[in-house]
Tab-separated table of C-alpha atoms in Angstrom:
chain	number	residue	atom	x	y	z
J	11	MET	CA	-0.290	-3.387	27.369
J	12	LYS	CA	-2.633	-5.458	29.487
J	13	ILE	CA	-4.728	-8.414	28.406
J	14	ARG	CA	-8.028	-8.592	30.266
J	15	LYS	CA	-9.778	-11.948	30.082
J	16	GLY	CA	-13.412	-12.416	30.863
J	17	PRO	CA	-16.516	-14.423	29.977
J	18	PHE	CA	-16.864	-12.585	26.664
J	19	GLY	CA	-13.292	-13.060	25.460
J	20	SER	CA	-9.859	-11.471	25.763
J	21	PHE	CA	-9.180	-7.759	25.365
J	22	ALA	CA	-5.981	-5.775	24.911
J	23	THR	CA	-6.378	-2.542	26.841
J	24	LEU	CA	-5.033	0.923	26.188
J	25	LYS	CA	-5.583	3.960	28.405
J	26	ALA	CA	-7.716	6.502	26.580
J	27	ASP	CA	-6.346	9.988	26.103
J	28	PRO	CA	-7.982	12.659	28.301
J	29	GLY	CA	-10.930	14.260	26.572
J	30	MET	CA	-10.862	11.699	23.774
J	31	ILE	CA	-13.805	12.005	21.388
J	32	PRO	CA	-14.599	8.554	19.969
J	33	PHE	CA	-15.195	8.321	16.228
J	34	GLU	CA	-18.225	6.051	16.339
J	35	TYR	CA	-18.350	5.703	12.562
J	36	ALA	CA	-14.850	4.173	12.589
J	37	MET	CA	-15.781	1.759	15.374
J	38	GLU	CA	-18.790	0.612	13.389
J	39	VAL	CA	-16.852	0.214	10.128
J	40	ILE	CA	-14.113	-1.774	11.891
J	41	ASP	CA	-16.733	-4.053	13.418
J	42	LYS	CA	-18.704	-4.664	10.221
J	43	THR	CA	-16.162	-4.542	7.373
J	44	GLU	CA	-14.802	-7.947	6.457
J	45	GLY	CA	-11.120	-8.271	5.643
J	46	LEU	CA	-10.072	-4.977	7.225
J	47	HIS	CA	-7.491	-6.625	9.541
J	48	LEU	CA	-8.416	-4.331	12.448
J	49	LEU	CA	-9.508	-5.609	15.857
J	50	PRO	CA	-12.979	-4.560	17.060
J	51	VAL	CA	-12.586	-1.818	19.674
J	52	TYR	CA	-14.773	-0.555	22.499
J	53	LEU	CA	-14.593	2.481	24.771
J	54	ASN	CA	-14.767	1.209	28.356
J	55	SER	CA	-15.341	3.447	31.370
J	56	ASN	CA	-16.041	0.733	33.942
J	57	PHE	CA	-12.571	0.632	35.475
J	58	GLY	CA	-12.171	4.145	36.847
J	59	GLU	CA	-10.316	5.584	33.866
J	60	ALA	CA	-11.591	5.432	30.328
J	61	GLU	CA	-9.780	2.870	28.197
J	62	LEU	CA	-9.927	1.331	24.772
J	63	ASP	CA	-10.514	-2.415	24.712
J	64	PHE	CA	-9.464	-4.327	21.593
J	65	ASP	CA	-11.064	-7.752	21.185
J	66	CYS	CA	-8.113	-10.127	20.689
J	67	SER	CA	-9.938	-13.364	21.564
J	68	GLY	CA	-8.129	-16.394	20.171
J	69	LEU	CA	-5.095	-14.366	19.124
J	70	ILE	CA	-1.616	-13.721	20.495
J	71	PRO	CA	0.704	-10.692	20.231
J	72	VAL	CA	3.346	-11.164	17.526
J	73	ASN	CA	5.929	-10.842	20.312
J	74	GLU	CA	4.759	-14.265	21.487
J	75	TYR	CA	4.636	-15.830	18.047
J	76	SER	CA	7.061	-18.646	17.365
J	77	ALA	CA	7.057	-20.620	14.123
J	78	SER	CA	7.652	-24.312	14.788
J	79	ASP	CA	8.506	-24.872	11.143
J	80	LYS	CA	9.533	-21.571	9.535
J	81	LYS	CA	9.934	-23.059	6.074
J	82	LYS	CA	6.478	-24.540	6.188
J	83	ASP	CA	4.700	-21.398	7.351
J	84	THR	CA	6.584	-18.778	5.318
J	85	ALA	CA	4.173	-18.808	2.359
J	86	ALA	CA	1.114	-18.493	4.617
J	87	ARG	CA	2.660	-15.695	6.647
J	88	ARG	CA	3.749	-13.815	3.505
J	89	SER	CA	0.213	-14.088	2.182
J	90	SER	CA	-1.229	-12.749	5.437
J	91	ILE	CA	1.245	-9.826	5.440
J	92	GLY	CA	0.308	-9.008	1.853
J	93	ASP	CA	-3.391	-9.116	2.742
J	94	LEU	CA	-2.724	-6.809	5.691
J	95	PHE	CA	-1.125	-4.121	3.519
J	96	LEU	CA	-3.799	-4.488	0.848
J	97	SER	CA	-6.371	-3.679	3.522
J	98	LEU	CA	-4.320	-0.660	4.652
J	99	SER	CA	-4.358	0.703	1.093
J	100	GLY	CA	-8.156	0.793	1.175
J	101	MET	CA	-8.564	2.462	4.555
J	102	PRO	CA	-8.831	6.052	3.222
J	103	ASP	CA	-11.657	4.950	0.918
J	104	LEU	CA	-13.556	3.816	4.023
J	105	LEU	CA	-12.810	7.140	5.766
J	106	ILE	CA	-10.605	5.328	8.285
J	107	ASN	CA	-7.472	7.390	8.905
J	108	PRO	CA	-4.230	5.331	8.746
J	109	ALA	CA	-2.622	7.919	11.058
J	110	LEU	CA	-4.608	6.382	13.921
J	111	LEU	CA	-3.036	2.917	13.581
J	112	ILE	CA	-1.107	1.768	16.643
J	113	LEU	CA	2.233	0.838	15.074
J	114	ASP	CA	3.524	-1.163	18.015
J	115	ALA	CA	4.305	-4.885	18.096
J	116	ASP	CA	2.498	-5.121	21.446
J	117	TYR	CA	-0.713	-4.182	19.652
J	118	LEU	CA	-0.206	-6.384	16.598
J	119	PHE	CA	-1.900	-9.766	16.879
J	120	THR	CA	-1.880	-13.047	14.985
J	121	ASP	CA	-3.062	-16.613	15.433
J	122	VAL	CA	-0.697	-19.404	16.429
J	123	SER	CA	-0.081	-20.282	12.772
J	124	GLY	CA	0.696	-16.700	11.722
J	125	THR	CA	-1.886	-16.880	8.926
J	126	ASN	CA	-4.020	-13.974	10.143
J	127	ILE	CA	-2.723	-10.599	11.292
J	128	TYR	CA	-4.709	-7.850	13.007
J	129	MET	CA	-3.790	-4.297	13.973
J	130	CYS	CA	-5.291	-1.916	16.499
J	131	LEU	CA	-6.552	1.549	15.644
J	132	LYS	CA	-7.556	4.405	17.939
J	133	PRO	CA	-11.047	5.426	16.769
J	134	VAL	CA	-10.825	9.110	17.634
J	135	GLU	CA	-11.669	12.361	15.906
J	136	THR	CA	-8.624	13.868	14.185
J	137	LYS	CA	-7.716	16.667	11.803
J	138	ILE	CA	-4.756	14.779	10.367
J	139	PRO	CA	-5.112	14.437	6.554
J	140	LEU	CA	-6.867	11.281	5.449
J	141	ARG	CA	-4.045	9.632	3.521
J	142	LEU	CA	-1.552	6.757	3.770
J	143	SER	CA	1.401	9.080	4.278
J	144	SER	CA	-0.145	10.348	7.522
J	145	MET	CA	1.167	7.209	9.242
J	146	ASP	CA	4.100	7.585	11.604
J	147	ILE	CA	6.794	6.348	9.198
J	148	ALA	CA	9.450	5.952	11.905
J	149	LYS	CA	7.168	3.675	13.920
J	150	LEU	CA	6.195	1.763	10.780
J	151	GLU	CA	9.857	1.096	9.994
J	152	THR	CA	10.444	-0.089	13.559
J	153	LEU	CA	7.426	-2.383	13.351
J	154	LEU	CA	8.530	-3.898	10.031
J	155	ASP	CA	11.966	-4.479	11.544
J	156	HIS	CA	10.325	-6.916	13.967
J	157	GLN	CA	11.379	-10.546	13.609
J	158	PHE	CA	7.824	-11.511	12.635
J	159	PHE	CA	8.186	-9.549	9.382
J	160	ARG	CA	11.940	-9.987	8.900
J	161	GLU	CA	11.592	-13.773	8.804
J	162	ALA	CA	9.063	-13.587	5.963
J	163	LEU	CA	9.972	-10.528	3.880
J	164	ALA	CA	13.035	-9.490	1.938
J	165	GLU	CA	14.700	-6.146	2.576
J	166	ASP	CA	13.549	-4.907	-0.834
J	167	GLU	CA	9.934	-5.692	-0.042
J	168	ILE	CA	10.059	-3.919	3.315
J	169	THR	CA	11.671	-0.883	1.687
J	170	ALA	CA	9.021	-0.808	-1.045
J	171	LEU	CA	6.163	-0.993	1.490
J	172	VAL	CA	7.588	1.890	3.513
J	173	TYR	CA	8.301	3.966	0.409
J	174	ALA	CA	4.771	3.465	-0.951
J	175	ILE	CA	3.232	4.677	2.307
J	176	ARG	CA	5.706	7.527	2.733
J	177	THR	CA	4.892	8.845	-0.766
J	178	ASN	CA	1.172	8.089	-0.481
J	179	ASP	CA	1.370	5.773	-3.497
J	180	GLU	CA	-1.634	3.512	-3.167
J	181	ASP	CA	-0.976	1.745	-6.473
J	182	LEU	CA	2.588	0.878	-5.502
J	183	LEU	CA	1.419	-0.412	-2.131
J	184	LYS	CA	-1.093	-2.696	-3.849
J	185	LYS	CA	1.482	-3.928	-6.390
J	186	THR	CA	3.991	-4.688	-3.651
J	187	ALA	CA	1.388	-6.470	-1.529
J	188	ASP	CA	0.227	-8.508	-4.532
J	189	LEU	CA	3.828	-9.460	-5.293
J	190	ILE	CA	4.311	-10.630	-1.703
J	191	ILE	CA	1.115	-12.699	-1.845
J	192	SER	CA	1.916	-14.258	-5.211
J	193	SER	CA	5.487	-15.327	-4.344
J	194	PRO	CA	5.679	-18.003	-1.624
J	195	GLN	CA	9.310	-17.220	-0.803
J	196	GLU	CA	11.099	-13.961	-0.076
J	197	GLY	CA	11.029	-11.565	-3.019
J	198	LYS	CA	14.592	-12.073	-4.122
J	199	PRO	CA	15.790	-11.934	-7.728
J	200	ALA	CA	14.751	-14.967	-9.706
J	201	ASN	CA	18.274	-16.461	-9.623
J	202	ASP	CA	20.688	-16.893	-6.737
J	203	LEU	CA	23.604	-14.990	-8.299
J	204	PRO	CA	26.244	-15.681	-5.625
J	205	GLY	CA	25.371	-19.369	-5.837
J	206	GLN	CA	25.691	-19.251	-9.597
J	207	LEU	CA	29.115	-17.647	-9.297
J	208	LEU	CA	30.394	-20.387	-6.988
J	209	TYR	CA	28.898	-23.037	-9.239
J	210	SER	CA	30.505	-21.535	-12.337
J	211	LEU	CA	33.901	-21.340	-10.621
J	212	ALA	CA	33.605	-24.998	-9.654
J	213	LEU	CA	32.817	-25.909	-13.256
J	214	ALA	CA	35.793	-23.875	-14.432
J	215	CYS	CA	38.097	-25.819	-12.096
J	216	LEU	CA	36.601	-29.073	-13.326
J	217	SER	CA	37.244	-27.989	-16.912
J	218	MET	CA	40.908	-27.333	-16.167
J	219	ILE	CA	41.279	-30.779	-14.618
J	220	LEU	CA	39.604	-32.484	-17.565
J	221	LEU	CA	41.918	-30.680	-19.999
J	222	ALA	CA	44.773	-32.799	-18.650
J	223	PHE	CA	43.074	-35.966	-19.931
J	224	PRO	CA	43.216	-37.261	-23.551
J	225	VAL	CA	39.456	-36.973	-24.029
J	226	ARG	CA	39.618	-33.229	-24.009
J	227	PHE	CA	36.337	-32.646	-25.800
J	228	ILE	CA	34.546	-33.704	-22.607
J	229	SER	CA	35.776	-30.520	-20.961
J	230	PHE	CA	33.945	-28.417	-23.533
J	231	PHE	CA	30.579	-28.832	-21.850
J	232	PRO	CA	31.396	-27.659	-18.309
J	233	ALA	CA	33.590	-24.917	-19.777
J	234	ALA	CA	30.718	-23.651	-21.921
J	235	ILE	CA	28.276	-23.754	-19.015
J	236	SER	CA	30.806	-21.966	-16.819
J	237	ALA	CA	31.244	-19.183	-19.362
J	238	VAL	CA	27.510	-18.690	-19.775
J	239	LEU	CA	26.900	-18.459	-16.024
J	240	LEU	CA	29.785	-16.067	-15.514
J	241	ILE	CA	28.532	-13.761	-18.258
J	242	LYS	CA	25.024	-13.953	-16.858
J	243	TYR	CA	26.302	-13.046	-13.394
J	244	ILE	CA	28.208	-10.035	-14.686
J	245	MET	CA	25.484	-8.711	-16.976
J	246	HIS	CA	22.344	-9.751	-15.077
J	247	THR	CA	20.089	-6.978	-13.793
J	248	PRO	CA	17.089	-8.202	-11.766
J	249	SER	CA	13.934	-7.151	-13.608
J	250	GLU	CA	11.767	-6.652	-10.544
J	251	PHE	CA	14.176	-4.724	-8.341
J	252	ILE	CA	15.361	-1.168	-9.003
J	253	THR	CA	17.936	0.557	-6.804
J	254	PHE	CA	18.148	4.339	-6.828
J	255	LYS	CA	19.834	7.156	-4.943
J	256	PRO	CA	18.228	10.259	-3.492
J	257	GLN	CA	17.737	13.125	-5.952
J	258	ASP	CA	18.445	15.853	-3.420
J	259	GLY	CA	22.047	16.312	-4.504
J	260	SER	CA	23.329	15.282	-1.089
J	261	GLY	CA	25.637	12.689	-2.587
J	262	SER	CA	24.618	10.259	0.128
J	263	ASP	CA	25.549	6.631	-0.358
J	264	ASP	CA	22.275	5.607	1.252
J	265	THR	CA	20.305	3.759	-1.403
J	266	ARG	CA	16.790	2.461	-1.378
J	267	THR	CA	15.297	-0.355	-3.385
J	268	ARG	CA	11.794	-0.492	-4.711
J	269	ILE	CA	9.702	-2.821	-6.834
J	270	LEU	CA	8.073	-2.198	-10.211
J	271	PHE	CA	7.562	1.553	-10.103
J	272	ASP	CA	9.012	4.669	-11.675
J	273	ASP	CA	10.828	7.420	-9.827
J	274	GLU	CA	8.398	10.312	-9.493
J	275	GLU	CA	9.945	12.055	-6.497
J	276	ALA	CA	11.095	15.041	-8.523
J	277	ARG	CA	7.895	15.372	-10.522
J	278	LYS	CA	5.275	17.955	-9.629
J	279	LEU	CA	1.685	17.923	-10.724
J	280	ASN	CA	1.161	20.458	-13.490
J	281	CYS	CA	-2.507	20.019	-14.379
J	282	ALA	CA	-5.220	17.405	-14.596
J	283	PHE	CA	-7.596	16.426	-17.376
J	284	LEU	CA	-11.051	14.909	-17.252
J	285	GLU	CA	-11.900	12.852	-20.331
J	286	SER	CA	-15.324	11.516	-21.242
J	287	THR	CA	-16.474	9.539	-24.281
J	288	SER	CA	-19.932	10.255	-25.642
J	289	PRO	CA	-22.046	7.045	-25.815
J	290	VAL	CA	-23.901	8.529	-28.795
J	291	ASN	CA	-21.159	9.409	-31.280
J	292	GLY	CA	-17.969	8.312	-29.511
J	293	GLU	CA	-16.692	11.867	-29.302
J	294	VAL	CA	-14.030	12.358	-26.626
J	295	LEU	CA	-14.507	15.438	-24.466
J	296	SER	CA	-11.510	16.720	-22.509
J	297	TYR	CA	-11.583	19.260	-19.689
J	298	ALA	CA	-8.249	20.676	-18.509
J	299	VAL	CA	-8.013	21.636	-14.827
J	300	TYR	CA	-5.439	24.404	-14.519
J	301	GLN	CA	-6.944	26.227	-11.545
J	302	ASP	CA	-6.531	25.175	-7.932
J	303	THR	CA	-10.259	24.514	-7.634
J	304	VAL	CA	-12.941	23.943	-10.277
J	305	THR	CA	-16.611	22.991	-10.082
J	306	ILE	CA	-18.457	20.584	-12.350
J	307	GLY	CA	-22.186	20.697	-12.944
J	308	SER	CA	-25.161	21.180	-15.251
J	309	ASP	CA	-25.502	24.932	-14.636
J	310	ARG	CA	-23.453	26.686	-17.312
J	311	PHE	CA	-23.226	29.872	-15.208
J	312	LEU	CA	-22.394	28.397	-11.788
J	313	SER	CA	-20.050	25.597	-12.886
J	314	ASP	CA	-16.576	25.859	-14.380
J	315	PHE	CA	-17.202	22.656	-16.365
J	316	TYR	CA	-20.664	22.538	-17.913
J	317	ILE	CA	-22.144	19.035	-18.334
J	318	LYS	CA	-25.437	18.927	-20.210
J	319	ASP	CA	-27.151	15.978	-18.577
J	320	SER	CA	-30.195	15.729	-16.311
J	321	SER	CA	-28.438	13.266	-13.961
J	322	VAL	CA	-25.833	15.903	-13.104
J	323	SER	CA	-26.676	18.471	-10.403
J	324	PRO	CA	-26.224	22.222	-11.064
J	325	ILE	CA	-23.018	22.068	-8.996
J	326	HIS	CA	-22.284	18.368	-8.801
J	327	ALA	CA	-18.632	18.057	-7.753
J	328	GLN	CA	-15.460	19.978	-7.080
J	329	LEU	CA	-11.889	19.168	-8.088
J	330	SER	CA	-8.978	20.582	-6.095
J	331	ILE	CA	-5.320	20.451	-7.119
J	332	THR	CA	-2.330	20.626	-4.775
J	333	PRO	CA	1.325	20.451	-5.907
J	334	ASP	CA	1.175	16.650	-5.958
J	335	THR	CA	-2.434	15.516	-5.538
J	336	VAL	CA	-5.917	15.815	-7.051
J	337	TYR	CA	-8.940	15.729	-4.729
J	338	LEU	CA	-12.613	15.209	-5.564
J	339	SER	CA	-15.550	16.355	-3.428
J	340	ASP	CA	-19.222	15.569	-3.947
J	341	CYS	CA	-21.494	18.641	-3.952
J	342	SER	CA	-24.503	17.040	-5.631
J	343	ALA	CA	-28.089	17.043	-4.469
J	344	ASN	CA	-28.457	13.280	-4.816
J	345	GLY	CA	-25.006	12.086	-3.714
J	346	LYS	CA	-24.380	10.290	-6.994
J	347	THR	CA	-20.646	10.808	-7.272
J	348	TYR	CA	-18.379	7.775	-7.572
J	349	ILE	CA	-14.689	6.905	-7.772
J	350	ASP	CA	-14.135	3.578	-9.520
J	351	ASP	CA	-17.847	2.789	-9.007
J	352	ARG	CA	-17.684	3.395	-5.244
J	353	SER	CA	-19.873	6.164	-3.910
J	354	ILE	CA	-18.229	8.927	-1.892
J	355	THR	CA	-19.493	10.876	1.092
J	356	PRO	CA	-20.723	14.419	0.320
J	357	GLU	CA	-18.534	17.374	1.302
J	358	THR	CA	-15.517	15.102	1.884
J	359	LYS	CA	-12.261	15.315	-0.059
J	360	TYR	CA	-11.087	12.107	-1.728
J	361	GLU	CA	-7.730	11.711	-3.391
J	362	VAL	CA	-8.032	10.679	-7.043
J	363	LYS	CA	-5.144	9.073	-8.905
J	364	ASN	CA	-4.180	9.058	-12.556
J	365	GLY	CA	-6.426	6.769	-14.612
J	366	GLN	CA	-9.190	6.392	-12.034
J	367	LYS	CA	-12.797	6.575	-13.168
J	368	ILE	CA	-14.981	9.378	-11.844
J	369	THR	CA	-18.743	9.104	-12.301
J	370	LEU	CA	-21.082	12.064	-11.949
J	371	GLY	CA	-24.690	10.933	-12.228
J	372	ARG	CA	-24.519	8.661	-15.267
J	373	ILE	CA	-21.540	10.348	-16.933
J	374	ASP	CA	-18.145	8.623	-16.676
J	375	PHE	CA	-14.806	10.442	-16.777
J	376	ARG	CA	-11.189	9.342	-16.589
J	377	LEU	CA	-8.689	11.445	-14.691
J	378	LYS	CA	-5.456	12.071	-16.570
J	379	VAL	CA	-2.662	13.783	-14.655
J	380	SER	CA	0.145	15.790	-16.265
J	381	PHE	CA	3.489	16.360	-14.516
J	382	ASN	CA	6.097	19.002	-15.277
C-alpha cells in the first residue's frame, strides 16, 4: 500500500485490476451514505496505470495505531467496532456487495483515538451473490486476529461475528454488534469465575483458622459465603454465551462459542408463509409458498397469489425459495415494493428473513419461515 499526499488530502492507493469495470453506483453510495464506514474511492488513471485511490485524510492505518491508555479507550473502540459491523450488516440492502471489501489491515483506517474505523471496498462489477457470507471468511478471521481488535474484543465476540457472517445471519450480526456497543468492557460472563474460586478458597482457609478460636460463631459468615461462591462456581452457566460442537459427526474437539442465538445449522427451509391482516375485518390471510418460485399480483390468472387491491400491479412481485433462503424481487409497474418500509430496486433479488415486513402497494405482509 502507498499513501499519496497532495493538496486535496491523503489517499491510500491500490493498483486496479486489468479491465476493471467500475461500479459507479457503489462509488456514489459510499460517498453520500452517512455512517457506512467506507472510505470514499476514486478511479485514477493519471499515473500511467489505473489505480483506486481511497481518501484517508486525517486517518492512520490500524497497523500504526497505538493506544496511550488502553483502559481509557477500550469502551470507545468497542463502540466503533460495533458500529462498523452494524454498517456491514446493512450493505446488501444498499446493493453494496460485502465480497468486495478489502479485508487487510493495511487498508483499514482509524483516527488517533481509535473511535472511528473505516474500511476500503473495490467498487467493481461482480457476479458474486449479494450477501454477507460472500466475504472471504479466512481473510476476515485474519483481520479480526489483529491486535487492534484483540485488545478490545473477547474471543467469544470475535467468534460470533465470524459465525454470523459465515452463515449469512444478519440478525445475529446486529445482536452481536449491539452487545459490543452496549458493554464497555470485553464481553465476558458477568462474573469472574476463576477469581471467585480463589476468593472462596481464601475464605475457606480463613474459616478453618477462626474455628480454632473460642468465638467460633464468627467463622460461620465466611464459611457460608465460601460455600455459596463454590456452589455458584460449579453450577454457574453464563447466560449470554453458548458453546457448541459441530454437528457433522466428525467428533472434533474444536468448539465454537456464539452469543444469544439458536443452532440452526442442521435446519433446512421447508416452506414460507405470507400473512396479511385485513384492515376492514381483521381477518388473517395466509399464503403458503411451497414452490421454488411464485408470483404475487392483482391478476388472478397471471399471478400465483391473487391480491384484490388497486395498488397492487397485475404481477407485482416474485418470491424465490432456495434450501436456506427466501428472496423477493419487485416486478411492479410503479416500483412500490418494500422490505421493512425500505423500497427495493426492480428486478433485483433481496433476501428476506423470518418476521420481516413486505409491502406491496399498500398491503402489508409478514414473512413466516418454516424449517424441517
